[in-house]
PDB file of C-alpha atoms in Angstrom:
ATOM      1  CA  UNK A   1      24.300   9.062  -8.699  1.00  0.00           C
ATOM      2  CA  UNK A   2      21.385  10.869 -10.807  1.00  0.00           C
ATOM      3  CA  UNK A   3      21.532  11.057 -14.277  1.00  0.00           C
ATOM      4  CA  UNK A   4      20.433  14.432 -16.255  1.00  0.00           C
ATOM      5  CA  UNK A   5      18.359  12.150 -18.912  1.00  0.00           C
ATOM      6  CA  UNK A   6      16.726  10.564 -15.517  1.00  0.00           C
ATOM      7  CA  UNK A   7      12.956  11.853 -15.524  1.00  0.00           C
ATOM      8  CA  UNK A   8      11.756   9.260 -12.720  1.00  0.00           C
ATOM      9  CA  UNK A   9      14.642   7.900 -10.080  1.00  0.00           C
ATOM     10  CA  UNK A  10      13.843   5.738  -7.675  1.00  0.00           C
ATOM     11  CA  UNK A  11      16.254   4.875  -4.991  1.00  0.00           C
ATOM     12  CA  UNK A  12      16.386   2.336  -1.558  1.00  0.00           C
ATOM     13  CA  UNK A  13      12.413   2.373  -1.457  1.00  0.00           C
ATOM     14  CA  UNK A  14      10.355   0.463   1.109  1.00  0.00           C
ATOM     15  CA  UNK A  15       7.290   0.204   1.548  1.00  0.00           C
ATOM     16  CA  UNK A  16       4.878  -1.801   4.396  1.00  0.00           C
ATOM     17  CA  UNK A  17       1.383  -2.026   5.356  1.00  0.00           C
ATOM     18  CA  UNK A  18       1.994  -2.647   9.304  1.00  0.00           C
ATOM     19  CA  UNK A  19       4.819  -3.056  11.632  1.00  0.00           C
ATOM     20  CA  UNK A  20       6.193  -6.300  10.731  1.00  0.00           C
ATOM     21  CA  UNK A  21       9.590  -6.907   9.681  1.00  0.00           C
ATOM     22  CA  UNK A  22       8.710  -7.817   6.059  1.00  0.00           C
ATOM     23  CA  UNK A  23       8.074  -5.379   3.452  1.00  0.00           C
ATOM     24  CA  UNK A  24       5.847  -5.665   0.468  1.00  0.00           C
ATOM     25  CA  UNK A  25       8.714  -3.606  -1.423  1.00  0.00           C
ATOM     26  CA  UNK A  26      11.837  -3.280  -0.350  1.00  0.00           C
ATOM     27  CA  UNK A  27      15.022  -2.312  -2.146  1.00  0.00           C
ATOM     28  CA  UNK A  28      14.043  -0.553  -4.997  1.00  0.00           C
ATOM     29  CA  UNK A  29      16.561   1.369  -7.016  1.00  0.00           C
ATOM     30  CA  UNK A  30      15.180   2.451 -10.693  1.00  0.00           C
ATOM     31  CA  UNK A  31      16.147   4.720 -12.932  1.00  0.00           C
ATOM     32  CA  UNK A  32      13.122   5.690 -16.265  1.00  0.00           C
ATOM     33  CA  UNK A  33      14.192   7.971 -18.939  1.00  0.00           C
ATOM     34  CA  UNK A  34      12.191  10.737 -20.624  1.00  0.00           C
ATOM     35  CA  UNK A  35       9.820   9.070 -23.524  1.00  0.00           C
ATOM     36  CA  UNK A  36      10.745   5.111 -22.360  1.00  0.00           C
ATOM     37  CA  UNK A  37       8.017   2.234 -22.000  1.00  0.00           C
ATOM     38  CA  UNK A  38       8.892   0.931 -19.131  1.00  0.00           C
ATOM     39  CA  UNK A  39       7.128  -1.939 -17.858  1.00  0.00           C
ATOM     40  CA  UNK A  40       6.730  -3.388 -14.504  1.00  0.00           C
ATOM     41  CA  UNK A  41       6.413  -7.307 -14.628  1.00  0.00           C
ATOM     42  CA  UNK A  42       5.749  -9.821 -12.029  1.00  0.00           C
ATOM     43  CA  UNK A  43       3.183 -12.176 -10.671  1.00  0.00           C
ATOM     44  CA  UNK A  44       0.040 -11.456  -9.080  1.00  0.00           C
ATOM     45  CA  UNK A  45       0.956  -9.746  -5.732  1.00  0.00           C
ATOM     46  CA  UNK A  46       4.397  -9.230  -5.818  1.00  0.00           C
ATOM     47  CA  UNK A  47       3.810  -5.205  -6.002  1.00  0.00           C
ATOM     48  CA  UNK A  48       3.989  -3.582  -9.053  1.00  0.00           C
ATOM     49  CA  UNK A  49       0.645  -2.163  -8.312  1.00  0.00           C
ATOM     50  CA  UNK A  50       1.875  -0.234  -5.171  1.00  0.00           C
ATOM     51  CA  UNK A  51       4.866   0.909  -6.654  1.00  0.00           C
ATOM     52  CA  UNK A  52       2.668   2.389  -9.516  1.00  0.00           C
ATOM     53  CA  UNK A  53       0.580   4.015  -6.982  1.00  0.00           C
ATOM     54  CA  UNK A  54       3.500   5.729  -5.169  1.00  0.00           C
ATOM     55  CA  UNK A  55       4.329   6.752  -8.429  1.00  0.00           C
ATOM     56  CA  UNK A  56       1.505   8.111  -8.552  1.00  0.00           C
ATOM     57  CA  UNK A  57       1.600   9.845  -5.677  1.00  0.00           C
ATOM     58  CA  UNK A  58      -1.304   8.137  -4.172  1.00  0.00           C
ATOM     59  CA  UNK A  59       0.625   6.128  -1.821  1.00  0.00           C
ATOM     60  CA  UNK A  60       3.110   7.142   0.881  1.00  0.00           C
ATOM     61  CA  UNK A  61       6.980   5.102   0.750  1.00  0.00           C
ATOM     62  CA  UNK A  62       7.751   3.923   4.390  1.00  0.00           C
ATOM     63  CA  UNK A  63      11.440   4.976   3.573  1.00  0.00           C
ATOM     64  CA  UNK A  64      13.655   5.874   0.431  1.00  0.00           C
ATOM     65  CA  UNK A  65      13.353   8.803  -1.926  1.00  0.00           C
ATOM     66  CA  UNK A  66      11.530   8.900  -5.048  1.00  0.00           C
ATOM     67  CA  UNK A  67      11.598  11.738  -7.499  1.00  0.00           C
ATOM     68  CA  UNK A  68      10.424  12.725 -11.118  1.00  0.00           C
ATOM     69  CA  UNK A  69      11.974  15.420 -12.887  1.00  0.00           C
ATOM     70  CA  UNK A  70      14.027  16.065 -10.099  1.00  0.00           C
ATOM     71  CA  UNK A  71      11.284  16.966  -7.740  1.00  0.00           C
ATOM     72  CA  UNK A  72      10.043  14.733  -4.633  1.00  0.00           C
ATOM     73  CA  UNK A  73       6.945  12.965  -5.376  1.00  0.00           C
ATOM     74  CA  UNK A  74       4.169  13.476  -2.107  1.00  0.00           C
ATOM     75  CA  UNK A  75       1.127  13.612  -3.775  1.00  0.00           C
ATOM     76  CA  UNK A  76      -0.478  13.164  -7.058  1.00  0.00           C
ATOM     77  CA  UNK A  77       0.337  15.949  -9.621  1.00  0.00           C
ATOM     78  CA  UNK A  78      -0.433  16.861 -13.335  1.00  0.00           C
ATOM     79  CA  UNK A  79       2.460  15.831 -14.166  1.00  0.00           C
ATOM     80  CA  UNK A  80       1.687  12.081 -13.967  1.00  0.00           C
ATOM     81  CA  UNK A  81      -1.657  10.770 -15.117  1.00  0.00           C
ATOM     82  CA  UNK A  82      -3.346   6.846 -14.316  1.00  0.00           C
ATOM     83  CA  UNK A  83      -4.994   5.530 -16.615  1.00  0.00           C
ATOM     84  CA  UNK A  84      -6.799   2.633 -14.894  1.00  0.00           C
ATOM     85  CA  UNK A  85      -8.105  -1.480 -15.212  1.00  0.00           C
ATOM     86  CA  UNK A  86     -11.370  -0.277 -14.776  1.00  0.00           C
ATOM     87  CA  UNK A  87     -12.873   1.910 -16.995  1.00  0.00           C
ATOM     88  CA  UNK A  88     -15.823   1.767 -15.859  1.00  0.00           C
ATOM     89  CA  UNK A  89     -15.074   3.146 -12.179  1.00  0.00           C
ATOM     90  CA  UNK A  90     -12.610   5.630 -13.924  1.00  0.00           C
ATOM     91  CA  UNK A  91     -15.026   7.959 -17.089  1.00  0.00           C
ATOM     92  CA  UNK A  92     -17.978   9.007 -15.144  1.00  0.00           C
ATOM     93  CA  UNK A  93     -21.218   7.132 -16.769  1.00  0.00           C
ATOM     94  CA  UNK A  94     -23.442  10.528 -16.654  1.00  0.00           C
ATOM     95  CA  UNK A  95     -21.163  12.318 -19.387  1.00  0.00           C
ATOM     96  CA  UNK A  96     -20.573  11.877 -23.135  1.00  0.00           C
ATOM     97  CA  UNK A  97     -17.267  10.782 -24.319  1.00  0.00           C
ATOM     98  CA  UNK A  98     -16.478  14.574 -25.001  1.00  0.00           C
ATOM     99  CA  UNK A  99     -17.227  15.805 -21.575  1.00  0.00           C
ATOM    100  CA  UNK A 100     -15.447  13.124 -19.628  1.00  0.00           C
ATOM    101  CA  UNK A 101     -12.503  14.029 -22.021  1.00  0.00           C
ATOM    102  CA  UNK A 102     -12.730  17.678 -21.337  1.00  0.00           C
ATOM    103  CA  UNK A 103     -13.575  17.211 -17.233  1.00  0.00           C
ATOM    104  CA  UNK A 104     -10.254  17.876 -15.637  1.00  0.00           C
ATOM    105  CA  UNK A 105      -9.349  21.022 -18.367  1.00  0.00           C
ATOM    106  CA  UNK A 106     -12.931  22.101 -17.271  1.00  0.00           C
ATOM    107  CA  UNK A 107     -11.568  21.638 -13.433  1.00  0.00           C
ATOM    108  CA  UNK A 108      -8.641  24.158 -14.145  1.00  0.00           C
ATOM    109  CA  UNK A 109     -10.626  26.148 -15.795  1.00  0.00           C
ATOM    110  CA  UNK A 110      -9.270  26.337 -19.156  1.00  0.00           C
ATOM    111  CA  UNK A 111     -11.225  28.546 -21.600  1.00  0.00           C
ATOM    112  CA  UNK A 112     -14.329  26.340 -23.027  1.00  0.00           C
ATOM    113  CA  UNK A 113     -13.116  27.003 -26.771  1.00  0.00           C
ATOM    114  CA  UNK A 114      -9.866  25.824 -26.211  1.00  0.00           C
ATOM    115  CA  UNK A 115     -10.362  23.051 -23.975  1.00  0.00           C
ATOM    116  CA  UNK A 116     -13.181  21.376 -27.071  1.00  0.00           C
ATOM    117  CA  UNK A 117     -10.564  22.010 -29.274  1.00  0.00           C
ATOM    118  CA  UNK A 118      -7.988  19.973 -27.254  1.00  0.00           C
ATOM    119  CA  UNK A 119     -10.331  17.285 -26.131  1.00  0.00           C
ATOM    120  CA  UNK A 120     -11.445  16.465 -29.758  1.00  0.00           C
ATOM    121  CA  UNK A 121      -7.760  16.468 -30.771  1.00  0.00           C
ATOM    122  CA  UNK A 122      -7.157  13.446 -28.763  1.00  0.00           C
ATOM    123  CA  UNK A 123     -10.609  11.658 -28.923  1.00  0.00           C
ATOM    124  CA  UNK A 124      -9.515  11.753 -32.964  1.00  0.00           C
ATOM    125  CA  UNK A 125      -6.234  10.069 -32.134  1.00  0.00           C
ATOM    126  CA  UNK A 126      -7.966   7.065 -30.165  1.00  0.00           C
ATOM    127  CA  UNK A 127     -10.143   6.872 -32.644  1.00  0.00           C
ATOM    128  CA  UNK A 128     -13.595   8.098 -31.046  1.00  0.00           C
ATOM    129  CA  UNK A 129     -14.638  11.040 -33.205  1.00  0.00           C
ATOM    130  CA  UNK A 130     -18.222   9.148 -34.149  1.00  0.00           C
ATOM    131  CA  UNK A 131     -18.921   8.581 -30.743  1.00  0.00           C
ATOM    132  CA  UNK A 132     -17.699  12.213 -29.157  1.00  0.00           C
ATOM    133  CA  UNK A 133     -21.255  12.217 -28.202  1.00  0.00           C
ATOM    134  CA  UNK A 134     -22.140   8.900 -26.546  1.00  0.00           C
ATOM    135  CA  UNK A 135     -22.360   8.180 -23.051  1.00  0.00           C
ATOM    136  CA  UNK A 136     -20.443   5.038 -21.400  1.00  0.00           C
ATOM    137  CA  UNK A 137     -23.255   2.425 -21.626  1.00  0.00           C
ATOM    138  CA  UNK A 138     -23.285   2.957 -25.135  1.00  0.00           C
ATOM    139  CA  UNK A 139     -19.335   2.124 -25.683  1.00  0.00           C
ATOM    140  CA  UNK A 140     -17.438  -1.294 -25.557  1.00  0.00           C
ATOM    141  CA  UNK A 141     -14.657  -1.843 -23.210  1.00  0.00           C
ATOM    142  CA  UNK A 142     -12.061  -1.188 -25.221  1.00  0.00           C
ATOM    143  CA  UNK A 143     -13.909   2.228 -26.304  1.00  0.00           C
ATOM    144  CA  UNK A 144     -14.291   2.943 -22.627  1.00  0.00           C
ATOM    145  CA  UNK A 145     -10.377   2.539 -22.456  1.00  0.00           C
ATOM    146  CA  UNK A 146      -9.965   4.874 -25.166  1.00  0.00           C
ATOM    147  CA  UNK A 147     -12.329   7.267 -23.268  1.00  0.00           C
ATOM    148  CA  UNK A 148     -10.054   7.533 -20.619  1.00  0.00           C
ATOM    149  CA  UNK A 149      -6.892   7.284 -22.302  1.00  0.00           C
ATOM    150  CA  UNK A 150      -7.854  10.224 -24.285  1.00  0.00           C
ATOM    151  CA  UNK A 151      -9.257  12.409 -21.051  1.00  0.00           C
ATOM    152  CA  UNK A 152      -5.331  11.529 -19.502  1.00  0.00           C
ATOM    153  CA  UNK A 153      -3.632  12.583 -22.481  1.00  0.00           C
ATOM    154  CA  UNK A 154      -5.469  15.757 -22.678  1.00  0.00           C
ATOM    155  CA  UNK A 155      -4.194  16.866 -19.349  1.00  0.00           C
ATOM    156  CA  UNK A 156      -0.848  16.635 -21.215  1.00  0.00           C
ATOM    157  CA  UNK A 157       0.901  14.478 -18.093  1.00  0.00           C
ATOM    158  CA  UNK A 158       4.655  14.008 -18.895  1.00  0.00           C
ATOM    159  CA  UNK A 159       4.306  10.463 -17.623  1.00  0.00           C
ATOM    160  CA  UNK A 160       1.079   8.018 -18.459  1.00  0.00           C
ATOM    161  CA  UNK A 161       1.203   5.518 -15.501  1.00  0.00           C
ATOM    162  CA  UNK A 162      -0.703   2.346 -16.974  1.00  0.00           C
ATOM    163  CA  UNK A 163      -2.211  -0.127 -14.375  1.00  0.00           C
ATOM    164  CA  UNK A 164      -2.961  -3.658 -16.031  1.00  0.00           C
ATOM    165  CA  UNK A 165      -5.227  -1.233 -18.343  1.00  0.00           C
ATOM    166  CA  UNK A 166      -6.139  -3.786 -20.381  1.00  0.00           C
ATOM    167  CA  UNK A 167      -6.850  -6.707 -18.183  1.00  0.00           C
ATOM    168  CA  UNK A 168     -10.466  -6.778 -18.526  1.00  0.00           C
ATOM    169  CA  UNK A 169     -10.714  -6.801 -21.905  1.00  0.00           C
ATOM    170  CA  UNK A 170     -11.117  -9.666 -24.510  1.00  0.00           C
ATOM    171  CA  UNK A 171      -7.974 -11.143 -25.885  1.00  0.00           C
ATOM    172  CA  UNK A 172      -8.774  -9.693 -29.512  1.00  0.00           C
ATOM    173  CA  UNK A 173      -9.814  -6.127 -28.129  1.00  0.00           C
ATOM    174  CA  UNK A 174      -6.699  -6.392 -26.009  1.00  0.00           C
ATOM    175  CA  UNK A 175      -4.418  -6.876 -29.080  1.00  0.00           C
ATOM    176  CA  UNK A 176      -6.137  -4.129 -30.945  1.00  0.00           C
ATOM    177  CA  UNK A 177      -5.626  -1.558 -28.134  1.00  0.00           C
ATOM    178  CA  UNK A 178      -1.818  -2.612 -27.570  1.00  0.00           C
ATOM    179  CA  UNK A 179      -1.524  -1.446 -30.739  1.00  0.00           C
ATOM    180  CA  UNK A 180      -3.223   1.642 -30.349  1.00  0.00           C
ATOM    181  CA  UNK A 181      -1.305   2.508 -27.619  1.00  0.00           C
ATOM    182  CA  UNK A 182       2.329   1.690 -29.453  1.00  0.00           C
ATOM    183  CA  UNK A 183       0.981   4.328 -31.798  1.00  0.00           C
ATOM    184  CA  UNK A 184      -0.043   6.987 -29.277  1.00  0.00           C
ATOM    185  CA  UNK A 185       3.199   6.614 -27.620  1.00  0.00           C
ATOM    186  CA  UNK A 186       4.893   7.324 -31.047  1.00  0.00           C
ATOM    187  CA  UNK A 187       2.804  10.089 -31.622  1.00  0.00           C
ATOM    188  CA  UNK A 188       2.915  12.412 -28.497  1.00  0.00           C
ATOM    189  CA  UNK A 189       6.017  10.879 -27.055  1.00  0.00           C
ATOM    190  CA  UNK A 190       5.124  10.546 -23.811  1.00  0.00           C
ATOM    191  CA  UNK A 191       6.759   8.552 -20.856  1.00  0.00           C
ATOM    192  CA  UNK A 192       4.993   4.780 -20.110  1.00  0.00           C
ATOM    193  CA  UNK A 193       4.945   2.887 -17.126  1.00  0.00           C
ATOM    194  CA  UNK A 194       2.922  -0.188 -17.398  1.00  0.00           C
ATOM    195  CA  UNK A 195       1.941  -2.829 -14.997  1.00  0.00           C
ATOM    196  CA  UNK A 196       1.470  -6.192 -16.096  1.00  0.00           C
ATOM    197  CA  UNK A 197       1.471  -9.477 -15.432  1.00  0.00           C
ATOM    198  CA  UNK A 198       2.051 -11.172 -18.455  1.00  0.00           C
ATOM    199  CA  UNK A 199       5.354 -11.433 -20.178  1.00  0.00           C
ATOM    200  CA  UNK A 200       3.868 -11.697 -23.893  1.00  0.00           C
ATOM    201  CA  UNK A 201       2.601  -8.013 -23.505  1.00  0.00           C
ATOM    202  CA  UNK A 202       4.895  -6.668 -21.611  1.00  0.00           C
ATOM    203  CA  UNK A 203       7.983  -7.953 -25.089  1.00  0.00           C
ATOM    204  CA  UNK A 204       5.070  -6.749 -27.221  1.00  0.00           C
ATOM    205  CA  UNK A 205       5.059  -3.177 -25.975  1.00  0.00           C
ATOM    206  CA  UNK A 206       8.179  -2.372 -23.638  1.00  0.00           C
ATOM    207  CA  UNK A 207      11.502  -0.247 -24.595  1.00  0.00           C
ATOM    208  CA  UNK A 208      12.253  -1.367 -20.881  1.00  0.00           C
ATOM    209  CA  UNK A 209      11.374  -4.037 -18.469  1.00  0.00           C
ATOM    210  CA  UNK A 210      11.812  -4.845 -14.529  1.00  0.00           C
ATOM    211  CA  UNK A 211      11.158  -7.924 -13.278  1.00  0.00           C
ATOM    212  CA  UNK A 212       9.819  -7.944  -9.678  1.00  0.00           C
ATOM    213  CA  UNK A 213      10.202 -11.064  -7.512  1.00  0.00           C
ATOM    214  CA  UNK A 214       7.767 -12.748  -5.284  1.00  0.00           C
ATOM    215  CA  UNK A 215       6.416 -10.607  -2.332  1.00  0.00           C
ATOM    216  CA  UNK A 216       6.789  -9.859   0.804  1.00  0.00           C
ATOM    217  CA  UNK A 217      10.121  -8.143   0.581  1.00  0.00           C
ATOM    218  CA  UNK A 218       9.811  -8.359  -3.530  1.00  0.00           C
ATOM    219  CA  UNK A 219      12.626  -6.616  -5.059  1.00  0.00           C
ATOM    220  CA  UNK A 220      13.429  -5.435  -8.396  1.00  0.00           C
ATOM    221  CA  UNK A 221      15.827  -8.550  -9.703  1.00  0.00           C
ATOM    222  CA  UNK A 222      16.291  -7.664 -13.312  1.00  0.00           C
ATOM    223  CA  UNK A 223      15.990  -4.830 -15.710  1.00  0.00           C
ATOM    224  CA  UNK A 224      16.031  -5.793 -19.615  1.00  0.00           C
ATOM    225  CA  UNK A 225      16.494  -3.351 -22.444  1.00  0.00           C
ATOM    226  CA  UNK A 226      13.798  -4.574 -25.528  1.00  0.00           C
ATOM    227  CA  UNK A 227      16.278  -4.183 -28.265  1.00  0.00           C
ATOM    228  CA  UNK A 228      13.445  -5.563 -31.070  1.00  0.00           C
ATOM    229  CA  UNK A 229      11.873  -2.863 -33.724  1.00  0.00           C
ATOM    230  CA  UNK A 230       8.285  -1.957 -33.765  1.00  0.00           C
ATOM    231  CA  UNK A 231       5.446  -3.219 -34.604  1.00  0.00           C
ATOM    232  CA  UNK A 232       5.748  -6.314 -32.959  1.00  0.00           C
ATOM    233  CA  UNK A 233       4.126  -9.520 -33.012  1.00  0.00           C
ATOM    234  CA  UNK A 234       2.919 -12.793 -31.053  1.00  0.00           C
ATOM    235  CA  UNK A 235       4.758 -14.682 -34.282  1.00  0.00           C
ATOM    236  CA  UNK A 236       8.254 -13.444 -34.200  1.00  0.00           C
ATOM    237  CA  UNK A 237      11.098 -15.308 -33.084  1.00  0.00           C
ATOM    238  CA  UNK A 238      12.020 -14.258 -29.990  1.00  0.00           C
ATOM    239  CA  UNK A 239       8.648 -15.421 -28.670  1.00  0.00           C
TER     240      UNK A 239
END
């Protein structure tokens, strides 16, 4: 039954890549709440990444219903922006960090003043307001992240769908930007889904977690509430 507070539901999904019996999801019943960090944990393969992706919009469900904010999703919309492993494949390398923020309020043709204003708003909160005018071979990885975390967030999505985002990085750049990205969820508020692989990260930074099983046919098997306070760290006890 939905829930008012539901913004994403999620309910008897399936989804397969060709006409055998097995399904790489099947089963999938979840409910996300307005501002929650949800994350989606599981080994390699089991298929958190497709379920982001039909999020996302990018991928059709082979039956089920999925819905956020009450509507059906079919395709990608503003309402839900990626923000993706690669950054490198995702800012385009031929713009400064200002104009691959402002590139998709440039697209819908929001008025030049207002879209700088807005795009130097949130390269200040990720912390790139000396480097507005650099291009991508001038930033690190974890600057490049920040590049495109900041050209998402400018769109003003009401959900930030996270795949493995920081699975390229170095494990001390990777630390610093989980972080970061506790304290721009604080800040704007904004609903999280985040893939991920590793269970440290995902009690470092979820409210919420699923637990996918192995694949084919993986199913959702367990859904935790993180009861712990923010920040958190590799040290405390329930690690």
């Amino acid at each position: 039954m939905s829930e008012k507070n539901n913004l994403i539901e999620i309910r008897n999904l399936k989804k397969s890549f060709d006409d055998n019996e097995s399904n790489i999801l099947t089963d999938i019943n979840l409910d996300i709440k307005k501002g929650e960090f949800h994350i989606l944990l599981g080994p390699s393969g089991c298929g958190k990444s497709t379920l982001l992706n039909i999020i996302a919009g990018f991928l059709k469900k082979s039956s089920g219903s999925i819905t956020v904010a009450g509507h059906s999703v079919k395709a990608p919309g503003k309402d839900r922006g990626v923000v993706f492993q690669n950054a490198d494949t995702a800012i385009y390398p031929w713009l400064t960090v200002l104009e691959n923020v402002e590139y998709g309020l440039k697209i819908n043709k929001v008025p030049k003043a207002e879209r700088r204003e807005r795009a130097l708003a949130y390269i200040d909160m990720v912390g790139l307001s000396d480097h507005v005018n650099k291009r991508p071979c001038e930033l690190s990885g974890g600057m490049k992240q920040r590049t495109q975390i900041a050209r998402v967030l400018a769109n003003d999505p009401e959900v930030l769908i996270m795949d493995e985002p920081f699975g390229a990085l170095d494990a001390q750049t990777r630390r610093t930007m989980q972080g970061e990205l506790i304290r721009i969820w604080k800040e704007t508020g904004k609903t999280i889904i985040f893939v991920t692989h590793d269970i440290q990260e995902a009690i470092l930074l979820g409210t919420d977690i699923s637990i996918f099983s192995k694949s084919p046919d993986a199913k959702i098997i367990k859904n935790y509430k993180v009861d712990l306070a923010y920040p958190r760290h590799e040290t405390d006890s329930v690690y």
